[in-house]
mmCIF file of C-alpha atoms in Angstrom:
data_model
loop_
_atom_site.group_PDB
_atom_site.id
_atom_site.type_symbol
_atom_site.label_atom_id
_atom_site.label_comp_id
_atom_site.label_asym_id
_atom_site.label_seq_id
_atom_site.Cartn_x
_atom_site.Cartn_y
_atom_site.Cartn_z
ATOM 1 C CA UNK A 1 112.589 62.318 70.833
ATOM 2 C CA UNK A 2 109.196 60.687 71.078
ATOM 3 C CA UNK A 3 106.556 62.631 72.970
ATOM 4 C CA UNK A 4 106.841 62.102 76.696
ATOM 5 C CA UNK A 5 103.343 60.620 76.695
ATOM 6 C CA UNK A 6 104.544 57.902 74.316
ATOM 7 C CA UNK A 7 107.543 57.018 76.472
ATOM 8 C CA UNK A 8 105.766 56.827 79.814
ATOM 9 C CA UNK A 9 103.993 53.741 81.092
ATOM 10 C CA UNK A 10 100.227 54.173 80.644
ATOM 11 C CA UNK A 11 99.514 53.759 84.358
ATOM 12 C CA UNK A 12 102.073 56.450 85.206
ATOM 13 C CA UNK A 13 100.539 58.793 82.657
ATOM 14 C CA UNK A 14 97.138 58.317 84.314
ATOM 15 C CA UNK A 15 98.470 58.323 87.880
ATOM 16 C CA UNK A 16 96.932 60.667 90.434
ATOM 17 C CA UNK A 17 99.798 61.355 92.839
ATOM 18 C CA UNK A 18 99.446 61.160 96.595
ATOM 19 C CA UNK A 19 98.559 64.585 97.939
ATOM 20 C CA UNK A 20 100.785 65.542 100.887
ATOM 21 C CA UNK A 21 99.374 67.682 103.662
ATOM 22 C CA UNK A 22 102.307 70.046 103.153
ATOM 23 C CA UNK A 23 101.604 70.372 99.430
ATOM 24 C CA UNK A 24 98.005 71.462 99.846
ATOM 25 C CA UNK A 25 98.790 74.814 101.464
ATOM 26 C CA UNK A 26 101.958 75.427 99.453
ATOM 27 C CA UNK A 27 102.557 79.115 98.829
ATOM 28 C CA UNK A 28 101.007 80.251 102.101
ATOM 29 C CA UNK A 29 102.658 80.884 105.450
ATOM 30 C CA UNK A 30 101.417 78.940 108.466
ATOM 31 C CA UNK A 31 102.242 78.800 112.170
ATOM 32 C CA UNK A 32 99.651 76.304 113.402
ATOM 33 C CA UNK A 33 100.066 72.930 111.711
ATOM 34 C CA UNK A 34 97.210 70.557 112.529
ATOM 35 C CA UNK A 35 96.912 68.842 109.164
ATOM 36 C CA UNK A 36 99.353 65.885 109.061
ATOM 37 C CA UNK A 37 98.652 63.970 112.300
ATOM 38 C CA UNK A 38 102.080 64.869 113.641
ATOM 39 C CA UNK A 39 103.043 64.889 117.309
ATOM 40 C CA UNK A 40 103.095 68.582 118.377
ATOM 41 C CA UNK A 41 106.230 68.017 120.509
ATOM 42 C CA UNK A 42 109.941 67.508 119.708
ATOM 43 C CA UNK A 43 110.286 70.314 117.196
ATOM 44 C CA UNK A 44 111.695 70.329 114.500
ATOM 45 C CA UNK A 45 111.909 66.555 114.086
ATOM 46 C CA UNK A 46 108.209 66.043 114.722
ATOM 47 C CA UNK A 47 107.377 67.632 111.366
ATOM 48 C CA UNK A 48 107.388 65.938 107.990
ATOM 49 C CA UNK A 49 110.078 67.336 105.670
ATOM 50 C CA UNK A 50 109.358 69.463 102.634
ATOM 51 C CA UNK A 51 108.315 66.834 100.046
ATOM 52 C CA UNK A 52 109.877 68.849 97.210
ATOM 53 C CA UNK A 53 112.970 70.072 99.132
ATOM 54 C CA UNK A 54 112.497 73.560 97.712
ATOM 55 C CA UNK A 55 115.026 75.389 99.887
ATOM 56 C CA UNK A 56 117.709 72.807 99.115
ATOM 57 C CA UNK A 57 116.879 72.884 95.406
ATOM 58 C CA UNK A 58 117.265 76.653 95.291
ATOM 59 C CA UNK A 59 120.779 76.422 96.721
ATOM 60 C CA UNK A 60 121.756 73.402 94.605
ATOM 61 C CA UNK A 61 120.469 75.053 91.425
ATOM 62 C CA UNK A 62 122.840 78.020 91.825
ATOM 63 C CA UNK A 63 125.765 75.703 92.462
ATOM 64 C CA UNK A 64 125.012 73.393 89.525
ATOM 65 C CA UNK A 65 123.984 76.019 86.967
ATOM 66 C CA UNK A 66 120.429 74.761 86.434
ATOM 67 C CA UNK A 67 116.974 75.902 87.541
ATOM 68 C CA UNK A 68 115.304 74.448 90.657
ATOM 69 C CA UNK A 69 112.547 73.011 88.452
ATOM 70 C CA UNK A 70 115.183 70.861 86.703
ATOM 71 C CA UNK A 71 116.204 69.001 89.885
ATOM 72 C CA UNK A 72 114.844 65.894 91.548
ATOM 73 C CA UNK A 73 116.451 64.572 94.728
ATOM 74 C CA UNK A 74 116.578 60.895 95.609
ATOM 75 C CA UNK A 75 117.518 58.748 98.585
ATOM 76 C CA UNK A 76 120.855 58.186 96.882
ATOM 77 C CA UNK A 77 121.095 57.986 93.096
ATOM 78 C CA UNK A 78 119.826 54.417 93.362
ATOM 79 C CA UNK A 79 116.314 55.679 94.138
ATOM 80 C CA UNK A 80 116.334 57.752 90.958
ATOM 81 C CA UNK A 81 117.679 54.827 88.921
ATOM 82 C CA UNK A 82 114.769 52.710 90.121
ATOM 83 C CA UNK A 83 112.387 55.624 89.538
ATOM 84 C CA UNK A 84 113.396 55.804 85.869
ATOM 85 C CA UNK A 85 112.492 52.142 85.394
ATOM 86 C CA UNK A 86 109.163 52.566 87.187
ATOM 87 C CA UNK A 87 108.213 55.630 85.150
ATOM 88 C CA UNK A 88 109.218 54.541 81.665
ATOM 89 C CA UNK A 89 109.545 50.759 81.412
ATOM 90 C CA UNK A 90 106.621 48.344 81.180
ATOM 91 C CA UNK A 91 107.577 45.109 82.966
ATOM 92 C CA UNK A 92 107.984 42.189 80.592
ATOM 93 C CA UNK A 93 107.580 44.428 77.521
ATOM 94 C CA UNK A 94 110.141 47.211 77.348
ATOM 95 C CA UNK A 95 113.930 47.010 77.440
ATOM 96 C CA UNK A 96 116.936 49.198 78.238
ATOM 97 C CA UNK A 97 120.403 49.331 76.668
ATOM 98 C CA UNK A 98 123.588 50.006 78.633
ATOM 99 C CA UNK A 99 127.323 50.081 78.140
ATOM 100 C CA UNK A 100 129.309 47.196 79.626
ATOM 101 C CA UNK A 101 131.123 47.083 81.987
ATOM 102 C CA UNK A 102 129.373 49.720 84.091
ATOM 103 C CA UNK A 103 127.652 50.382 87.416
ATOM 104 C CA UNK A 104 125.858 47.232 88.525
ATOM 105 C CA UNK A 105 122.678 48.851 89.879
ATOM 106 C CA UNK A 106 121.344 49.490 86.380
ATOM 107 C CA UNK A 107 121.058 45.757 85.772
ATOM 108 C CA UNK A 108 119.804 45.045 89.309
ATOM 109 C CA UNK A 109 116.986 47.592 88.953
ATOM 110 C CA UNK A 110 116.131 46.184 85.527
ATOM 111 C CA UNK A 111 115.837 42.710 87.050
ATOM 112 C CA UNK A 112 113.744 43.965 89.965
ATOM 113 C CA UNK A 113 111.363 45.709 87.570
ATOM 114 C CA UNK A 114 111.252 42.748 85.126
ATOM 115 C CA UNK A 115 112.739 44.810 82.292
ATOM 116 C CA UNK A 116 115.070 43.298 79.691
ATOM 117 C CA UNK A 117 118.631 44.593 80.087
ATOM 118 C CA UNK A 118 120.776 44.727 76.908
ATOM 119 C CA UNK A 119 124.494 45.259 77.608
ATOM 120 C CA UNK A 120 126.770 46.472 74.790
ATOM 121 C CA UNK A 121 130.479 45.948 75.344
ATOM 122 C CA UNK A 122 132.868 48.850 75.232
ATOM 123 C CA UNK A 123 135.979 48.575 73.079
ATOM 124 C CA UNK A 124 139.428 47.657 74.406
ATOM 125 C CA UNK A 125 139.928 51.249 75.569
ATOM 126 C CA UNK A 126 136.605 51.176 77.432
ATOM 127 C CA UNK A 127 135.013 53.571 74.938
ATOM 128 C CA UNK A 128 131.561 53.184 73.403
ATOM 129 C CA UNK A 129 130.702 52.796 69.753
ATOM 130 C CA UNK A 130 127.562 54.883 69.213
ATOM 131 C CA UNK A 131 126.380 52.821 66.242
ATOM 132 C CA UNK A 132 126.722 49.529 68.116
ATOM 133 C CA UNK A 133 124.811 50.962 71.073
ATOM 134 C CA UNK A 134 122.036 52.285 68.850
ATOM 135 C CA UNK A 135 121.840 49.017 66.900
ATOM 136 C CA UNK A 136 120.974 47.235 70.154
ATOM 137 C CA UNK A 137 117.821 49.368 70.467
ATOM 138 C CA UNK A 138 114.394 48.621 69.074
ATOM 139 C CA UNK A 139 110.883 50.099 69.301
ATOM 140 C CA UNK A 140 110.568 48.987 72.929
ATOM 141 C CA UNK A 141 113.862 50.483 74.126
ATOM 142 C CA UNK A 142 112.960 53.247 76.553
ATOM 143 C CA UNK A 143 116.277 54.031 78.265
ATOM 144 C CA UNK A 144 119.978 54.043 77.427
ATOM 145 C CA UNK A 145 122.417 54.062 80.366
ATOM 146 C CA UNK A 146 125.825 55.727 80.069
ATOM 147 C CA UNK A 147 128.071 56.262 83.105
ATOM 148 C CA UNK A 148 130.845 58.841 82.567
ATOM 149 C CA UNK A 149 133.343 58.747 84.187
ATOM 150 C CA UNK A 150 132.474 55.100 84.112
ATOM 151 C CA UNK A 151 132.454 52.687 87.036
ATOM 152 C CA UNK A 152 134.468 50.442 87.451
ATOM 153 C CA UNK A 153 136.763 51.584 84.635
ATOM 154 C CA UNK A 154 137.224 55.211 85.780
ATOM 155 C CA UNK A 155 137.474 56.747 82.318
ATOM 156 C CA UNK A 156 135.397 59.457 80.697
ATOM 157 C CA UNK A 157 133.252 58.255 77.814
ATOM 158 C CA UNK A 158 133.903 60.300 74.677
ATOM 159 C CA UNK A 159 131.407 63.196 74.769
ATOM 160 C CA UNK A 160 131.092 63.221 70.987
ATOM 161 C CA UNK A 161 129.944 59.603 71.025
ATOM 162 C CA UNK A 162 127.475 60.360 73.813
ATOM 163 C CA UNK A 163 126.035 63.276 71.850
ATOM 164 C CA UNK A 164 125.698 61.064 68.797
ATOM 165 C CA UNK A 165 123.667 58.572 70.830
ATOM 166 C CA UNK A 166 121.526 61.307 72.374
ATOM 167 C CA UNK A 167 120.809 62.907 68.992
ATOM 168 C CA UNK A 168 119.869 59.632 67.299
ATOM 169 C CA UNK A 169 117.851 57.956 70.073
ATOM 170 C CA UNK A 170 114.165 58.847 70.441
ATOM 171 C CA UNK A 171 113.920 57.721 74.070
ATOM 172 C CA UNK A 172 115.630 58.813 77.294
ATOM 173 C CA UNK A 173 119.426 58.750 77.640
ATOM 174 C CA UNK A 174 120.557 58.593 81.267
ATOM 175 C CA UNK A 175 124.059 60.002 81.803
ATOM 176 C CA UNK A 176 125.399 59.117 85.235
ATOM 177 C CA UNK A 177 127.964 61.732 86.246
ATOM 178 C CA UNK A 178 128.558 60.614 89.836
ATOM 179 C CA UNK A 179 132.324 61.135 89.429
ATOM 180 C CA UNK A 180 132.338 64.141 87.122
ATOM 181 C CA UNK A 181 133.725 66.494 89.821
ATOM 182 C CA UNK A 182 137.060 64.672 89.590
ATOM 183 C CA UNK A 183 137.348 65.317 85.845
ATOM 184 C CA UNK A 184 137.715 68.407 83.698
ATOM 185 C CA UNK A 185 134.810 67.573 81.422
ATOM 186 C CA UNK A 186 131.861 69.883 80.809
ATOM 187 C CA UNK A 187 128.940 68.211 82.630
ATOM 188 C CA UNK A 188 125.962 67.235 80.516
ATOM 189 C CA UNK A 189 123.581 68.913 82.985
ATOM 190 C CA UNK A 190 124.669 72.194 81.340
ATOM 191 C CA UNK A 191 123.391 70.860 78.002
ATOM 192 C CA UNK A 192 119.756 70.251 79.020
ATOM 193 C CA UNK A 193 118.476 72.953 76.675
ATOM 194 C CA UNK A 194 120.275 71.350 73.734
ATOM 195 C CA UNK A 195 119.287 67.764 74.574
ATOM 196 C CA UNK A 196 115.751 67.544 76.029
ATOM 197 C CA UNK A 197 115.862 63.739 76.212
ATOM 198 C CA UNK A 198 118.712 63.413 78.709
ATOM 199 C CA UNK A 199 118.522 62.746 82.428
ATOM 200 C CA UNK A 200 121.811 63.514 84.181
ATOM 201 C CA UNK A 201 122.572 61.886 87.534
ATOM 202 C CA UNK A 202 124.864 63.271 90.211
ATOM 203 C CA UNK A 203 125.381 62.695 93.919
ATOM 204 C CA UNK A 204 126.751 64.139 97.142
ATOM 205 C CA UNK A 205 128.368 60.789 97.962
ATOM 206 C CA UNK A 206 131.653 61.293 96.110
ATOM 207 C CA UNK A 207 133.291 64.719 95.820
ATOM 208 C CA UNK A 208 131.168 66.151 98.639
ATOM 209 C CA UNK A 209 132.119 63.380 101.071
ATOM 210 C CA UNK A 210 128.487 62.801 102.051
ATOM 211 C CA UNK A 211 127.824 59.147 101.219
ATOM 212 C CA UNK A 212 126.273 58.689 104.662
ATOM 213 C CA UNK A 213 123.426 61.176 104.109
ATOM 214 C CA UNK A 214 122.195 59.412 100.934
ATOM 215 C CA UNK A 215 121.437 62.319 98.640
ATOM 216 C CA UNK A 216 121.393 61.696 94.906
ATOM 217 C CA UNK A 217 120.025 64.006 92.250
ATOM 218 C CA UNK A 218 118.712 64.041 88.723
ATOM 219 C CA UNK A 219 118.824 66.983 86.322
ATOM 220 C CA UNK A 220 116.331 67.014 83.450
ATOM 221 C CA UNK A 221 113.726 69.083 81.668
ATOM 222 C CA UNK A 222 110.921 70.284 83.953
ATOM 223 C CA UNK A 223 108.414 67.976 82.258
ATOM 224 C CA UNK A 224 110.480 64.921 83.210
ATOM 225 C CA UNK A 225 111.114 66.196 86.747
ATOM 226 C CA UNK A 226 107.352 66.703 87.165
ATOM 227 C CA UNK A 227 106.856 63.012 86.371
ATOM 228 C CA UNK A 228 109.461 62.016 88.947
ATOM 229 C CA UNK A 229 107.777 64.189 91.574
ATOM 230 C CA UNK A 230 104.464 62.523 90.801
ATOM 231 C CA UNK A 231 105.822 58.997 91.232
ATOM 232 C CA UNK A 232 108.439 59.286 94.002
ATOM 233 C CA UNK A 233 107.483 58.687 97.621
ATOM 234 C CA UNK A 234 106.205 61.927 99.182
ATOM 235 C CA UNK A 235 108.812 62.440 101.921
ATOM 236 C CA UNK A 236 111.775 60.629 100.372
ATOM 237 C CA UNK A 237 114.449 63.042 101.678
ATOM 238 C CA UNK A 238 114.393 63.311 105.458
ATOM 239 C CA UNK A 239 114.906 66.427 107.557
ATOM 240 C CA UNK A 240 118.388 65.428 108.740
ATOM 241 C CA UNK A 241 119.637 64.868 105.194
ATOM 242 C CA UNK A 242 118.206 68.158 103.953
ATOM 243 C CA UNK A 243 119.724 70.111 106.845
ATOM 244 C CA UNK A 244 123.149 68.512 106.577
ATOM 245 C CA UNK A 245 123.191 69.023 102.798
ATOM 246 C CA UNK A 246 122.346 72.704 103.229
ATOM 247 C CA UNK A 247 125.267 73.114 105.642
ATOM 248 C CA UNK A 248 127.644 71.191 103.368
ATOM 249 C CA UNK A 249 126.771 73.300 100.330
ATOM 250 C CA UNK A 250 127.909 76.423 102.181
ATOM 251 C CA UNK A 251 131.507 75.194 102.100
ATOM 252 C CA UNK A 252 132.221 74.492 98.448
ATOM 253 C CA UNK A 253 135.796 75.802 98.809
ATOM 254 C CA UNK A 254 136.597 72.977 101.234
ATOM 255 C CA UNK A 255 135.253 70.483 98.698
ATOM 256 C CA UNK A 256 137.458 71.986 95.983
ATOM 257 C CA UNK A 257 140.457 71.407 98.254
ATOM 258 C CA UNK A 258 139.405 67.795 98.759
ATOM 259 C CA UNK A 259 139.047 67.288 95.013
ATOM 260 C CA UNK A 260 142.454 68.791 94.263
ATOM 261 C CA UNK A 261 144.077 66.668 96.960
ATOM 262 C CA UNK A 262 142.403 63.497 95.698
ATOM 263 C CA UNK A 263 143.388 64.196 92.082
ATOM 264 C CA UNK A 264 146.976 64.848 93.152
ATOM 265 C CA UNK A 265 147.047 61.630 95.185
ATOM 266 C CA UNK A 266 145.493 59.795 92.265
ATOM 267 C CA UNK A 267 148.455 60.715 90.086
ATOM 268 C CA UNK A 268 150.913 59.602 92.759
ATOM 269 C CA UNK A 269 149.113 56.291 93.312
ATOM 270 C CA UNK A 270 148.875 55.495 89.615
ATOM 271 C CA UNK A 271 152.610 56.108 89.199
ATOM 272 C CA UNK A 272 153.400 53.972 92.250
ATOM 273 C CA UNK A 273 151.185 51.118 91.071
ATOM 274 C CA UNK A 274 152.834 51.107 87.659
ATOM 275 C CA UNK A 275 156.135 50.402 89.412
ATOM 276 C CA UNK A 276 154.789 47.366 91.288
ATOM 277 C CA UNK A 277 156.032 44.012 89.915
ATOM 278 C CA UNK A 278 152.516 42.511 90.390
ATOM 279 C CA UNK A 279 150.781 45.246 88.363
ATOM 280 C CA UNK A 280 150.359 44.699 84.622
ATOM 281 C CA UNK A 281 148.413 47.799 83.601
ATOM 282 C CA UNK A 282 146.672 50.919 84.921
ATOM 283 C CA UNK A 283 143.702 52.115 82.910
ATOM 284 C CA UNK A 284 143.144 55.876 82.346
ATOM 285 C CA UNK A 285 140.946 57.426 85.021
ATOM 286 C CA UNK A 286 139.023 60.647 85.603
ATOM 287 C CA UNK A 287 137.415 59.504 88.859
ATOM 288 C CA UNK A 288 138.458 59.188 92.507
ATOM 289 C CA UNK A 289 139.581 55.619 91.856
ATOM 290 C CA UNK A 290 141.551 53.662 89.273
ATOM 291 C CA UNK A 291 141.360 50.199 87.767
ATOM 292 C CA UNK A 292 144.522 48.116 87.896
ATOM 293 C CA UNK A 293 145.147 44.817 86.104
ATOM 294 C CA UNK A 294 147.199 42.574 88.389
ATOM 295 C CA UNK A 295 149.009 39.242 88.122
ATOM 296 C CA UNK A 296 146.441 37.497 90.331
ATOM 297 C CA UNK A 297 143.716 39.848 91.571
ATOM 298 C CA UNK A 298 142.046 37.321 93.859
ATOM 299 C CA UNK A 299 145.268 36.332 95.627
ATOM 300 C CA UNK A 300 146.298 39.965 96.074
ATOM 301 C CA UNK A 301 142.826 40.899 97.299
ATOM 302 C CA UNK A 302 142.869 38.079 99.873
ATOM 303 C CA UNK A 303 146.349 39.133 101.005
ATOM 304 C CA UNK A 304 145.211 42.739 101.497
ATOM 305 C CA UNK A 305 142.130 41.636 103.443
ATOM 306 C CA UNK A 306 144.405 39.774 105.860
ATOM 307 C CA UNK A 307 146.315 43.037 106.268
ATOM 308 C CA UNK A 308 143.066 44.875 107.030
ATOM 309 C CA UNK A 309 143.137 46.769 103.730
ATOM 310 C CA UNK A 310 140.036 46.558 101.534
ATOM 311 C CA UNK A 311 139.990 47.330 97.821
ATOM 312 C CA UNK A 312 137.403 46.068 95.310
ATOM 313 C CA UNK A 313 138.053 42.881 93.370
ATOM 314 C CA UNK A 314 136.440 43.331 89.942
ATOM 315 C CA UNK A 315 137.858 40.210 88.315
ATOM 316 C CA UNK A 316 134.386 38.719 87.751
ATOM 317 C CA UNK A 317 133.132 41.819 85.931
ATOM 318 C CA UNK A 318 133.038 41.699 82.129
ATOM 319 C CA UNK A 319 136.352 42.855 80.592
ATOM 320 C CA UNK A 320 137.909 43.310 84.068
ATOM 321 C CA UNK A 321 139.612 39.957 84.585
ATOM 322 C CA UNK A 322 142.349 40.172 87.253
ATOM 323 C CA UNK A 323 141.474 43.791 87.963
ATOM 324 C CA UNK A 324 141.333 45.571 91.298
ATOM 325 C CA UNK A 325 139.481 48.862 91.712
ATOM 326 C CA UNK A 326 141.325 51.118 94.143
ATOM 327 C CA UNK A 327 139.683 54.159 95.724
ATOM 328 C CA UNK A 328 141.957 57.095 96.550
ATOM 329 C CA UNK A 329 142.145 57.494 100.334
ATOM 330 C CA UNK A 330 144.147 59.794 102.557
ATOM 331 C CA UNK A 331 147.890 59.946 102.000
ATOM 332 C CA UNK A 332 148.538 57.722 105.007
ATOM 333 C CA UNK A 333 145.932 55.162 103.864
ATOM 334 C CA UNK A 334 147.419 55.127 100.379
ATOM 335 C CA UNK A 335 150.916 54.666 101.800
ATOM 336 C CA UNK A 336 149.730 51.724 103.895
ATOM 337 C CA UNK A 337 148.327 50.061 100.783
ATOM 338 C CA UNK A 338 151.538 50.638 98.817
ATOM 339 C CA UNK A 339 153.701 49.342 101.662
ATOM 340 C CA UNK A 340 151.653 46.159 101.859
ATOM 341 C CA UNK A 341 151.850 45.575 98.106
ATOM 342 C CA UNK A 342 155.604 46.152 98.052
ATOM 343 C CA UNK A 343 155.913 43.353 100.602
ATOM 344 C CA UNK A 344 153.652 40.974 98.660
#
């Protein structure tokens, strides 16, 4: 890995971060807060939230098997995705490499930040070839994006191939593990000591059922997290999100039940879809959704919309022609979908 100073944009390296009122007295207790121009009424919502979410990080760190200093929270994972571009990629100069097909926000953020985006197609089994991915890189490649389990395909990317990329690349490899709770894989966040150049993304939107609170997270070496904390907006995670997340994290057993139920339903739905006359193929999945190749994805999608049932039509995504992406719902929701398709 190149030195962090060589990977960062020069202006980010020189940046003096905004100093929050709450940061300046950090480490001391206080009962009279007259420093941040807040309204003294309507406690606790009149106060700015902890800019570094320390209490939440302490709880999350124990759950995820990392240290609090290795966590950065974002307003959804999308904030952290954008943050990576802003920290490491010089607009109009640097580039990033990503597997294809994959999560669309990587390309969108590249376009927003005026950074060249280099997609490398997966093979017919939606697996990456490490050499092909690395061959797409050059001296100005700062980031490689790998989503595993991948979206929209649902499959785990071979961990050996990922490690080969990480070991050979001298920049930052971003491993998006938004759906890892639905798989049996060992998460890469537990390999931070072995691979100092990885940034691992996760979220409370999927397994934790908290998409509405918008809490994404990045796990990385402290030196990288320090950069994120310098660049991110000071109060990016609001009080309501922090409080709800703290309450949710107290009930991990309930989440385990949800995961087990979803995985069980996933198996039932995949088997049922395979029996549908309009379904050609189901791709392997380790997520809370599956990708199904259909006879005519657009016609089936339109039919389901008329029935009030919404799935995701991915037919215009590279390598996903005539494919629908189906999220696992409750048993009754899944049955409604199957009943509609059996009548198609």
